[in-house]
Short mmCIF file of C-alpha atoms in Angstrom, two decimals:
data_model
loop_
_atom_site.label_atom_id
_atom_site.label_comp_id
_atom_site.label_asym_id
_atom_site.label_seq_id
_atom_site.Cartn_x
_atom_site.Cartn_y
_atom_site.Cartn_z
CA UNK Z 15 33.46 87.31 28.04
CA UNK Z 16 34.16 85.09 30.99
CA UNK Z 17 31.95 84.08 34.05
CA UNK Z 18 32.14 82.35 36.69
CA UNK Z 19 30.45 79.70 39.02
CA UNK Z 20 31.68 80.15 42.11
CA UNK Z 21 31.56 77.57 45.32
CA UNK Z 22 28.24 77.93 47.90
CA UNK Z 23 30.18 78.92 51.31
CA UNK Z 24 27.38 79.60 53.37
CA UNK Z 25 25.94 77.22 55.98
CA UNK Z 26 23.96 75.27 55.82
CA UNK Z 27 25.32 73.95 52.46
CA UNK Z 28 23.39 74.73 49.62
CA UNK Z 29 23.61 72.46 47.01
CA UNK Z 30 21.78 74.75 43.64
CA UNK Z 31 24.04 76.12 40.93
CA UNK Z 32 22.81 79.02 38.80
CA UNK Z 33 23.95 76.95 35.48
CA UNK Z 34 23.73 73.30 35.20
CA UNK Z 35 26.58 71.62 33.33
CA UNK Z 36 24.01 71.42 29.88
CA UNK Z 37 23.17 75.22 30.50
CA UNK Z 38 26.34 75.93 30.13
CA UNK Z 39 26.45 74.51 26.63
CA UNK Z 40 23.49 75.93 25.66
CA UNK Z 41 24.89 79.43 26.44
CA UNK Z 42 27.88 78.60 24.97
CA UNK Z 43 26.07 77.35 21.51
CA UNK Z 44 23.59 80.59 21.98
CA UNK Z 45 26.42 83.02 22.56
CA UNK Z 46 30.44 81.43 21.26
CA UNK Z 47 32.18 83.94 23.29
CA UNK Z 48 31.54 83.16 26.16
CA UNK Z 49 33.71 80.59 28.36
CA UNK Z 50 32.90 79.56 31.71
CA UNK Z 51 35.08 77.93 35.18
CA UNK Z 52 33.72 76.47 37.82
CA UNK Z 53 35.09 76.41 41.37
CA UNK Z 54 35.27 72.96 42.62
CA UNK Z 55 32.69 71.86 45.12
CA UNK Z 56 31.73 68.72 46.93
CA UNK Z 57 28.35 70.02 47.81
CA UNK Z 58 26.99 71.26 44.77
CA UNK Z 59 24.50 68.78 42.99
CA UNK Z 60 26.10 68.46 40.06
CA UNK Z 61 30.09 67.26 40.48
CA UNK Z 62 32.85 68.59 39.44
CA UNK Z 63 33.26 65.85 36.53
CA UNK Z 64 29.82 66.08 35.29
CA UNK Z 65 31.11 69.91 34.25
CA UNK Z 66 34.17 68.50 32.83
CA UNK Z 67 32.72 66.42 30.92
CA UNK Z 68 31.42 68.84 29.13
CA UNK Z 69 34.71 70.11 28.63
CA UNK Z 70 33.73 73.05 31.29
CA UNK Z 71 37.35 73.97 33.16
CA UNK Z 72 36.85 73.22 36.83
CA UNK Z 73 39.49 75.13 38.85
CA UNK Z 74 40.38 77.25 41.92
CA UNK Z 75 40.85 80.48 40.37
CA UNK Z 76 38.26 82.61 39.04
CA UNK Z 77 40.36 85.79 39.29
CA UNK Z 78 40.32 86.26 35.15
CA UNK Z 79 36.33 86.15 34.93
CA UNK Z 80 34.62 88.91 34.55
CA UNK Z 81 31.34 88.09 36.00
CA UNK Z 82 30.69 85.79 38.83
CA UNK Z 83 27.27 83.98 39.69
CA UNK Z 84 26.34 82.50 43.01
CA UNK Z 85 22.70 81.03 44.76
CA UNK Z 86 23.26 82.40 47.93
CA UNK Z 87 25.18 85.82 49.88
CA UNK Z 88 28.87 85.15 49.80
CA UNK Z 89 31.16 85.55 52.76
CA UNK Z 90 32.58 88.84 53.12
CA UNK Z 91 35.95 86.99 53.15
CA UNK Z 92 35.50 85.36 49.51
CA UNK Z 93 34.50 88.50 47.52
CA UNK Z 94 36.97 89.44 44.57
CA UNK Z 95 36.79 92.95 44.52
CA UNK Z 96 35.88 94.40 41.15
CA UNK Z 97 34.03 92.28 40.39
CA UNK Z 98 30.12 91.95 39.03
CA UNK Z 99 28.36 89.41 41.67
CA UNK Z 100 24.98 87.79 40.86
CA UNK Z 101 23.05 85.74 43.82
CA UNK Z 102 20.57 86.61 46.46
CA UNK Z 103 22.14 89.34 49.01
CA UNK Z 104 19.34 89.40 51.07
CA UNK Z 105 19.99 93.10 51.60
CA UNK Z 106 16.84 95.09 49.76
CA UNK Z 107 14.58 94.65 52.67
CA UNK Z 108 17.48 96.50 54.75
CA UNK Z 109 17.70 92.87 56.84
CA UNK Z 110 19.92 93.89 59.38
CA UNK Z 111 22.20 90.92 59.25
CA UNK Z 112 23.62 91.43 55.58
CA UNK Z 113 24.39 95.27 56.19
CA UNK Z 114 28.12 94.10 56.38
CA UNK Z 115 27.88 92.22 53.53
CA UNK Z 116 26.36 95.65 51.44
CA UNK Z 117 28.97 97.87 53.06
CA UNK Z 118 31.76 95.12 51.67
CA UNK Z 119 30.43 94.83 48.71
CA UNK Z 120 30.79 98.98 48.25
CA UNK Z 121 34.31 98.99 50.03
CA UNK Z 122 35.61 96.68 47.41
CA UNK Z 123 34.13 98.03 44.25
CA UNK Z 124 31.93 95.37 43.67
CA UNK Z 125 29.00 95.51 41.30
CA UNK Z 126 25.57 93.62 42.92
CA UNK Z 127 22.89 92.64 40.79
CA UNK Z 128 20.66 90.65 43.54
CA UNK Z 129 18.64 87.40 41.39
CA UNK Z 130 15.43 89.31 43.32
CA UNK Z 131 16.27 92.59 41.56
CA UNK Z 132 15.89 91.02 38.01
CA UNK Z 133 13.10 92.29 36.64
CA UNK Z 134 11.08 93.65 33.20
CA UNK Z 135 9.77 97.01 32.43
CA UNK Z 136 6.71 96.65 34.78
CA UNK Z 137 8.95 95.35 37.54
CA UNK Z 138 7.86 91.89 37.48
CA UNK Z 139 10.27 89.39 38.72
CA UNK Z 140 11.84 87.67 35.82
CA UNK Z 141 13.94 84.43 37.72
CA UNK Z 142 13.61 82.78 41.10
CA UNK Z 143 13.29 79.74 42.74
CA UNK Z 144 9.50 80.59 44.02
CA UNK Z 145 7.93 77.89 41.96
CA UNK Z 146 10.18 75.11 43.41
CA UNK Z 147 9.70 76.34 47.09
CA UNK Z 148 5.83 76.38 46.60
CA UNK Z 149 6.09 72.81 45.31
CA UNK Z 150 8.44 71.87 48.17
CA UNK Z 151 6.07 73.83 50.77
CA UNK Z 152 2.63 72.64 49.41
CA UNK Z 153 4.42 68.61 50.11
CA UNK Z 154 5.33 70.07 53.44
CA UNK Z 155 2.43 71.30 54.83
CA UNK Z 156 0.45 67.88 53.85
CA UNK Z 157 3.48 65.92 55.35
CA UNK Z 158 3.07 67.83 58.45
CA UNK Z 159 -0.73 67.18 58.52
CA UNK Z 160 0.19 63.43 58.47
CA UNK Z 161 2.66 64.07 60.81
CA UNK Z 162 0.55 65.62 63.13
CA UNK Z 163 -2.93 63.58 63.19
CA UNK Z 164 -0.78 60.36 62.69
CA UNK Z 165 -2.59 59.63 59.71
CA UNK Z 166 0.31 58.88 57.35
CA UNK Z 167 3.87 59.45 56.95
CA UNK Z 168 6.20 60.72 54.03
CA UNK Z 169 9.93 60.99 53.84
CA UNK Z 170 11.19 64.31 53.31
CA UNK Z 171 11.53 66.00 50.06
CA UNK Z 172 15.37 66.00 50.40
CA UNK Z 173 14.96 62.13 50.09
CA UNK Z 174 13.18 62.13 46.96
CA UNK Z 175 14.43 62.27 43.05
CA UNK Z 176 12.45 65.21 42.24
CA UNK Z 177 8.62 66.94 41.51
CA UNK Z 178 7.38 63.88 40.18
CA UNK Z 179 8.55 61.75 43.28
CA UNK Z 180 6.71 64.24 45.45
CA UNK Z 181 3.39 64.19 43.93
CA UNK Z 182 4.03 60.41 43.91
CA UNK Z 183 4.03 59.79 47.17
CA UNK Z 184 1.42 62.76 47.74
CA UNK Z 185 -0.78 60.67 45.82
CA UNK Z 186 -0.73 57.94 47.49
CA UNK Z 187 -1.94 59.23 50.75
CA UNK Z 188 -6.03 59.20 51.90
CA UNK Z 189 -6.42 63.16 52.76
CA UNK Z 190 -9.35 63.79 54.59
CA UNK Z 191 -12.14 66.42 53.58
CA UNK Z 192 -10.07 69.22 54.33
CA UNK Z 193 -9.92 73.30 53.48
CA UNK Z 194 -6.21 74.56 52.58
CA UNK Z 195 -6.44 78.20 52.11
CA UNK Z 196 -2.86 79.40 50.00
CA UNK Z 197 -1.80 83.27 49.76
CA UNK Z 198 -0.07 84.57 46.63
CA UNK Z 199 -0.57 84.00 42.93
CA UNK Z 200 2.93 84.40 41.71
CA UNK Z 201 5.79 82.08 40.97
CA UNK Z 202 5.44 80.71 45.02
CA UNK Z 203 1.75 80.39 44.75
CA UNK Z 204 2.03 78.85 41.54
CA UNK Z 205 4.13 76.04 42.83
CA UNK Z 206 1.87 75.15 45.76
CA UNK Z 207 -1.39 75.22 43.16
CA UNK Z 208 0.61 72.79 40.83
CA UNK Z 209 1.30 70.57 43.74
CA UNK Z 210 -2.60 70.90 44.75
CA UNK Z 211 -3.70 70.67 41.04
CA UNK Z 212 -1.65 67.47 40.47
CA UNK Z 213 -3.23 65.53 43.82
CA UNK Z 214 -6.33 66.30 42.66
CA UNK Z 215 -7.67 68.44 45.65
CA UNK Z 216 -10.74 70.42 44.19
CA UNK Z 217 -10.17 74.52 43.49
CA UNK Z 218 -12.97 76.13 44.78
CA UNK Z 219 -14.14 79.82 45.03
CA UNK Z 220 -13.19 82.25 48.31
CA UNK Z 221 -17.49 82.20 48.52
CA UNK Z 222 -17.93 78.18 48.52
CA UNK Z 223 -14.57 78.12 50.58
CA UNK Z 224 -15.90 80.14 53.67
CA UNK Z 225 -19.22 78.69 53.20
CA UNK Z 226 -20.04 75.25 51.92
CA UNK Z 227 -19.39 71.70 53.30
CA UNK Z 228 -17.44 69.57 51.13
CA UNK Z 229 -16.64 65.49 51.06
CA UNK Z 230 -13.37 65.65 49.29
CA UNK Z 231 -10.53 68.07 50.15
CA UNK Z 232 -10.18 71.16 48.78
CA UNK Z 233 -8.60 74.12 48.19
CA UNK Z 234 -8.84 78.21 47.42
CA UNK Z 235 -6.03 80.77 46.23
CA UNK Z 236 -6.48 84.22 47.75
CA UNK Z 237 -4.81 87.31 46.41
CA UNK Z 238 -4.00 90.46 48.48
CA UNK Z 239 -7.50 92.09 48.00
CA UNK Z 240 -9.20 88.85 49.49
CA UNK Z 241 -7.09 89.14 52.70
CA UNK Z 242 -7.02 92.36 53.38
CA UNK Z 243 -9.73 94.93 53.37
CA UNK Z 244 -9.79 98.97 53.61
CA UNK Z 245 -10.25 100.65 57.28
CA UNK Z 246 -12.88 102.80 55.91
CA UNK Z 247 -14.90 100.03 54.21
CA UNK Z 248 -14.56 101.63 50.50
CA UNK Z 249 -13.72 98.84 47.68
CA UNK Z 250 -10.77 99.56 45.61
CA UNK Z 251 -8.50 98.01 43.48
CA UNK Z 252 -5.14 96.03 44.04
CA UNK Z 253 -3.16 99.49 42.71
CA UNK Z 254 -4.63 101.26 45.93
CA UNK Z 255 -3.29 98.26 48.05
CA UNK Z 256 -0.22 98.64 46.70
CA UNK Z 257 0.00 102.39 47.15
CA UNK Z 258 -1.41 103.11 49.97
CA UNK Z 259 -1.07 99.21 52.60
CA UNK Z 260 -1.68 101.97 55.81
CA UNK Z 261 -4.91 102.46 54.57
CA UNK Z 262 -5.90 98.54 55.14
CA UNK Z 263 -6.47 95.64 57.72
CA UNK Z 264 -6.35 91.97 57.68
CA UNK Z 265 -9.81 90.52 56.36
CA UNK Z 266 -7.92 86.96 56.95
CA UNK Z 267 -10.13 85.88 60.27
CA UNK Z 268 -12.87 84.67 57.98
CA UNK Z 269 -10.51 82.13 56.24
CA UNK Z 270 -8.65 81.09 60.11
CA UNK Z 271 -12.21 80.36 61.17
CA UNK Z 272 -12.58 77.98 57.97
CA UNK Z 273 -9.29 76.62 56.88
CA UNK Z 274 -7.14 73.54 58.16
CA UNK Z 275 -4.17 74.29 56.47
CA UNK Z 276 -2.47 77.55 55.31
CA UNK Z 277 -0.09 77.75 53.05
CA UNK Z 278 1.56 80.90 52.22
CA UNK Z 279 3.24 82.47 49.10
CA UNK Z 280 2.59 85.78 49.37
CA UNK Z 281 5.27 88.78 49.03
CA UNK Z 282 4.68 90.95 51.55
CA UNK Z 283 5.93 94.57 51.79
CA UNK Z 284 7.23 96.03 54.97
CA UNK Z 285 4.60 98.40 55.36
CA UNK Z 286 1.33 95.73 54.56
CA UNK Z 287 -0.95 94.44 57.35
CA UNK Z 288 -0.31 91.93 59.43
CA UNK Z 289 -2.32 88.37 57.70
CA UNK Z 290 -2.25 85.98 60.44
CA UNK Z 291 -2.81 87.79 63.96
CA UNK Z 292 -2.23 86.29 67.45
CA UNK Z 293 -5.44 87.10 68.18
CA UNK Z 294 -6.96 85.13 65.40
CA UNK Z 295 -4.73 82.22 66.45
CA UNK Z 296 -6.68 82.79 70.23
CA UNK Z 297 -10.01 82.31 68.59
CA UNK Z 298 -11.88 80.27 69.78
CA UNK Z 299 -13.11 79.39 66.22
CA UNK Z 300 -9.90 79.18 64.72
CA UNK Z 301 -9.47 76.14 62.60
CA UNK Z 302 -6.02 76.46 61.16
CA UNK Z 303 -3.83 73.20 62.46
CA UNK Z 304 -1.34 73.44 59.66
CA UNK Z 305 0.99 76.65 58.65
CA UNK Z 306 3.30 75.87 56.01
CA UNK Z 307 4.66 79.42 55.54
CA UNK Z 308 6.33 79.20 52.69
CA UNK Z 309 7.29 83.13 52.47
CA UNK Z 310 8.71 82.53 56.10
CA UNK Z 311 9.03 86.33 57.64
CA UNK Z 312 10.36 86.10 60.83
CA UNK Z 313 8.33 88.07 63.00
CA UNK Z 314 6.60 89.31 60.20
CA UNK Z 315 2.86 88.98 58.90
CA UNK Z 316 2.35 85.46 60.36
CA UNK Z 317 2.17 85.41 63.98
CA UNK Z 318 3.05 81.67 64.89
CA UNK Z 319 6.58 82.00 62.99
CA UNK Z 320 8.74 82.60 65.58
CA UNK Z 321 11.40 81.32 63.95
CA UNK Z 322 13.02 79.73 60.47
CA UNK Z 323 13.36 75.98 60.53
CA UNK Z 324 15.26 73.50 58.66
CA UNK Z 325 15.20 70.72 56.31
CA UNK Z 326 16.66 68.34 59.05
CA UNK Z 327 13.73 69.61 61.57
CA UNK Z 328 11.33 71.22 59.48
CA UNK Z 329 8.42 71.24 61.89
CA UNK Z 330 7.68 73.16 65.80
CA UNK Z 331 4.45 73.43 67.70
CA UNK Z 332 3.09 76.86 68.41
CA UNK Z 333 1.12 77.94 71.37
CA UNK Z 334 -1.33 80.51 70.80
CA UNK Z 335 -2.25 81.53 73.98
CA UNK Z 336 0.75 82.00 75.31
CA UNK Z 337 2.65 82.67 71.84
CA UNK Z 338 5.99 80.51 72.64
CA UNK Z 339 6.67 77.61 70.60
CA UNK Z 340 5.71 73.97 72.27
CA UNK Z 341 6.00 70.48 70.94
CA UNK Z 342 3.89 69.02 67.38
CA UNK Z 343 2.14 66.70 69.69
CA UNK Z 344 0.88 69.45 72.06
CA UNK Z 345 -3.11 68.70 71.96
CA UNK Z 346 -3.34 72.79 71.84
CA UNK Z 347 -0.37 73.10 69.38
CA UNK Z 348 -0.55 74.70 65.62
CA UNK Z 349 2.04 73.30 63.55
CA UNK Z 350 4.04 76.06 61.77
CA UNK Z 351 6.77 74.72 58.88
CA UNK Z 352 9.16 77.81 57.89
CA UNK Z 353 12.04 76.36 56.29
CA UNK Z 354 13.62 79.44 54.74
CA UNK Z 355 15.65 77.39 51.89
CA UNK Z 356 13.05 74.95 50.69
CA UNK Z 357 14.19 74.95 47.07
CA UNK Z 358 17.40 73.39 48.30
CA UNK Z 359 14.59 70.36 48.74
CA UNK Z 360 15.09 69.49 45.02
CA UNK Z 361 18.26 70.96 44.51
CA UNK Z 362 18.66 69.54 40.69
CA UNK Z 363 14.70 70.34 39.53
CA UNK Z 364 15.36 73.70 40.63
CA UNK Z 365 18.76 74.89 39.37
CA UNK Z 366 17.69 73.35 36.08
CA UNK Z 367 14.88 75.80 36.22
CA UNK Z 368 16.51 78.59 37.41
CA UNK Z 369 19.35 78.42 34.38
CA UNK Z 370 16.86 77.89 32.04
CA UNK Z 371 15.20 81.36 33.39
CA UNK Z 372 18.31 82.95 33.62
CA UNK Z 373 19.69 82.15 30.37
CA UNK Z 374 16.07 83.35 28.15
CA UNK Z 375 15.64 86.61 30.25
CA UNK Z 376 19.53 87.79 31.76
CA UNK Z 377 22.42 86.36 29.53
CA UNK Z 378 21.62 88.09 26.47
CA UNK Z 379 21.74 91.23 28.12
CA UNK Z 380 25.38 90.70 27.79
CA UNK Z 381 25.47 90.87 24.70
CA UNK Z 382 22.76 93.28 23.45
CA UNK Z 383 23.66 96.22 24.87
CA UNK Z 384 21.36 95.41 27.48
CA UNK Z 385 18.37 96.66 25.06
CA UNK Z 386 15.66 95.85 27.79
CA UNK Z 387 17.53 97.14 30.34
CA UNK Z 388 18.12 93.99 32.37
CA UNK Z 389 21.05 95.25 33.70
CA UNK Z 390 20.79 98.62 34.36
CA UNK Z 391 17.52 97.99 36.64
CA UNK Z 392 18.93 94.94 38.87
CA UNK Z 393 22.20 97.07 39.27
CA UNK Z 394 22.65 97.76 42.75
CA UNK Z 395 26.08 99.19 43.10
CA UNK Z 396 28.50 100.70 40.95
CA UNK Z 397 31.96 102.48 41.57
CA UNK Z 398 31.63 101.91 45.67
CA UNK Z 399 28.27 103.49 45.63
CA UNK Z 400 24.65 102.66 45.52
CA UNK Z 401 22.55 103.26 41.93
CA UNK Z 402 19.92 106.04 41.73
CA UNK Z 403 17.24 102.23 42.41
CA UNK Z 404 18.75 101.67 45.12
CA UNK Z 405 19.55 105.01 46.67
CA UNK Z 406 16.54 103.72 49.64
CA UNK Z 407 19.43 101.58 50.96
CA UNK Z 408 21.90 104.35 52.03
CA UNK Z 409 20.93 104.90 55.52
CA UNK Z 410 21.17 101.29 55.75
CA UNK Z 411 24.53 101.39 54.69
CA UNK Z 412 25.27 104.29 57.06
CA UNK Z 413 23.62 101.69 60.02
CA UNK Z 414 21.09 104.21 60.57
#
């Protein structure tokens, strides 16, 4: 069997690979059939020669292989068709701006399997890069707070030789007895705690968060069920939440009237309560100075992200009452950090991670009949059509 590693086209560059040059030859020692090319980049963090090296052919054409694997959505332009694709199509959420991309990915026979679409038996997510964008958005938000209060400054993450450089120069800093309140408890939310964890800045419980005085900073990891709450007032369990997200209201007010930072790594579904209101932003209570939202839905659940930002200017000011974005230094401003690519941050740490992922739960699929059924869940297309999963997407095809 042959795949593929085909060239990052979109801009901004992205510099991650699914397979470092040394995942490669693990696959290849795990599984001998399998060969690999690599299209030549100049952007990618690891070069060309570091693959050949490794005696990994580097060349333009990857017409002979059978599979091809990819970070981000490839131009409409560049797809092979017949082809199976792997990276992140942004498509699932029916984002308007990839329909083309879906519809040319069905005109030309393609077979999608979207990295987000990987997932076990309970529909877990089984690869990402969520732990390195919590890591890179936890180091974020405190830069900003430096930023902002002029109490220190950082270089960016880009600038630095990994995690360990981070909580370096995190560690070095004198933070201020401060609350950071982060959403999510999966691979995002994991990241930011590990940054957190490895600063030292005290855990504490949602009850001595929203009500006890502290000397040190600290911090608290919420979960769906401590941010929102049921209309009717009845206590259920996360399953309801899931089920029914009409049924419930943001119960985040009580954290905005104690936090100074929020950091978020929360998935949210289309149909879930908004978190962060406008309104709660108006208080005159509010506390929040920092959002670092990590999960960064435009217009979505977070009112003060108007808009992604980037690793060259990672940071805007936010004007709550009149909701339009303003300078940092604005006396009245929130700061809001929503850089939508933050793994590209630590673009080595993270494709080493992801490979590693990729190669214990995806490749042998390939080669097991796809036992687990890998495969046949992240499948998204087949023939020019959309799977039975996936059958949700049509009238977004149709631009409906």
């Amino acid at each position: 069997m042959k795949f593929g590693i085909i060239k990052e086209r979109k801009n901004p560059p992205d510099r991650r690979v699914v397979f470092s040059p040394n995942e490669i030859k693990t696959i290849q020692e795990q599984f001998p059939a399998v060969t690999f090319k690599v299209e030549p980049s100049d952007i990618r963090v690891f070069t060309d020669e570091q693959y050949r090296e490794l005696g990994i052919e580097v060349t333009e054409d990857l017409s002979d292989c059978e599979v091809l694997f990819g970070v981000k959505e490839v131009p409409v332009e560049a797809l092979i068709p017949n082809k199976k694709y792997f990276f992140f199509s942004h498509t699932i959420k029916k984002q308007s701006y990839n329909r083309k991309l879906l519809q040319a990915v069905l005109e030309k026979h393609i077979d999608l399997y979207d990295h987000e679409t990987i997932v076990d038996a309970a529909n877990k997510r089984l690869i990402g890069f969520g732990r390195y964008a919590g890591i890179v958005g936890a180091y974020n938000a405190i830069r900003a707070f430096g930023i902002k209060f002029e109490l220190f400054k950082m270089p960016k993450a880009e600038a630095l030789n990994g995690k360990d450089a981070l909580v370096q120069q995190l560690k070095r800093q004198i933070i201020p007895p401060i609350k950071i309140v982060v959403t999510g408890t999966g691979k995002v939310g994991s990241g930011v705690k590990e940054i957190l964890t490895a600063m030292k800045i005290k855990e504490v419980s949602v009850d001595h968060f929203l009500t006890k005085t502290f000397t040190q900073p600290v911090f608290t990891q919420i979960d769906v069920l401590d941010y929102n709450k049921r209309i009717d007032g009845k206590k259920l369990d996360t399953l309801d939440f899931y089920k029914n997200p009409h049924d419930y209201e943001s119960d985040f007010e009580r954290f905005s009237k104690a936090a100074d930072i929020y950091i978020s790594g929360h998935f949210h579904a289309n149909a879930a309560p908004e978190i962060l209101s406008q309104k709660m932003l108006q208080a005159s209570d509010c506390k929040i100075k920092i959002v670092a939202d990590v999960s960064c839905d435009v217009n979505g659940p977070i009112a003060c992200t108007l808009r992604a930002s980037t690793i060259a200017e990672p940071l805007y000011g936010y004007l709550p009452i009149e909701n339009k974005e303003v300078d940092v230094f604005h006396p009245a401003a929130i700061v809001v950090m929503a850089v939508d690519n933050l793994p590209c941050e630590l673009p080595k740490d993270a494709s080493e991670g992801f490979g590693e992922m990729f190669t214990k739960h995806v490749v042998p699929a390939f080669f097991n009949t796809d036992a687990d059924e890998i495969l046949a869940r992240a499948q998204m297309t087949q023939d020019g059509k959309l799977t039975e999963r996936f059958q949700y997407l049509q009238d977004y095809v149709d631009g409906k």
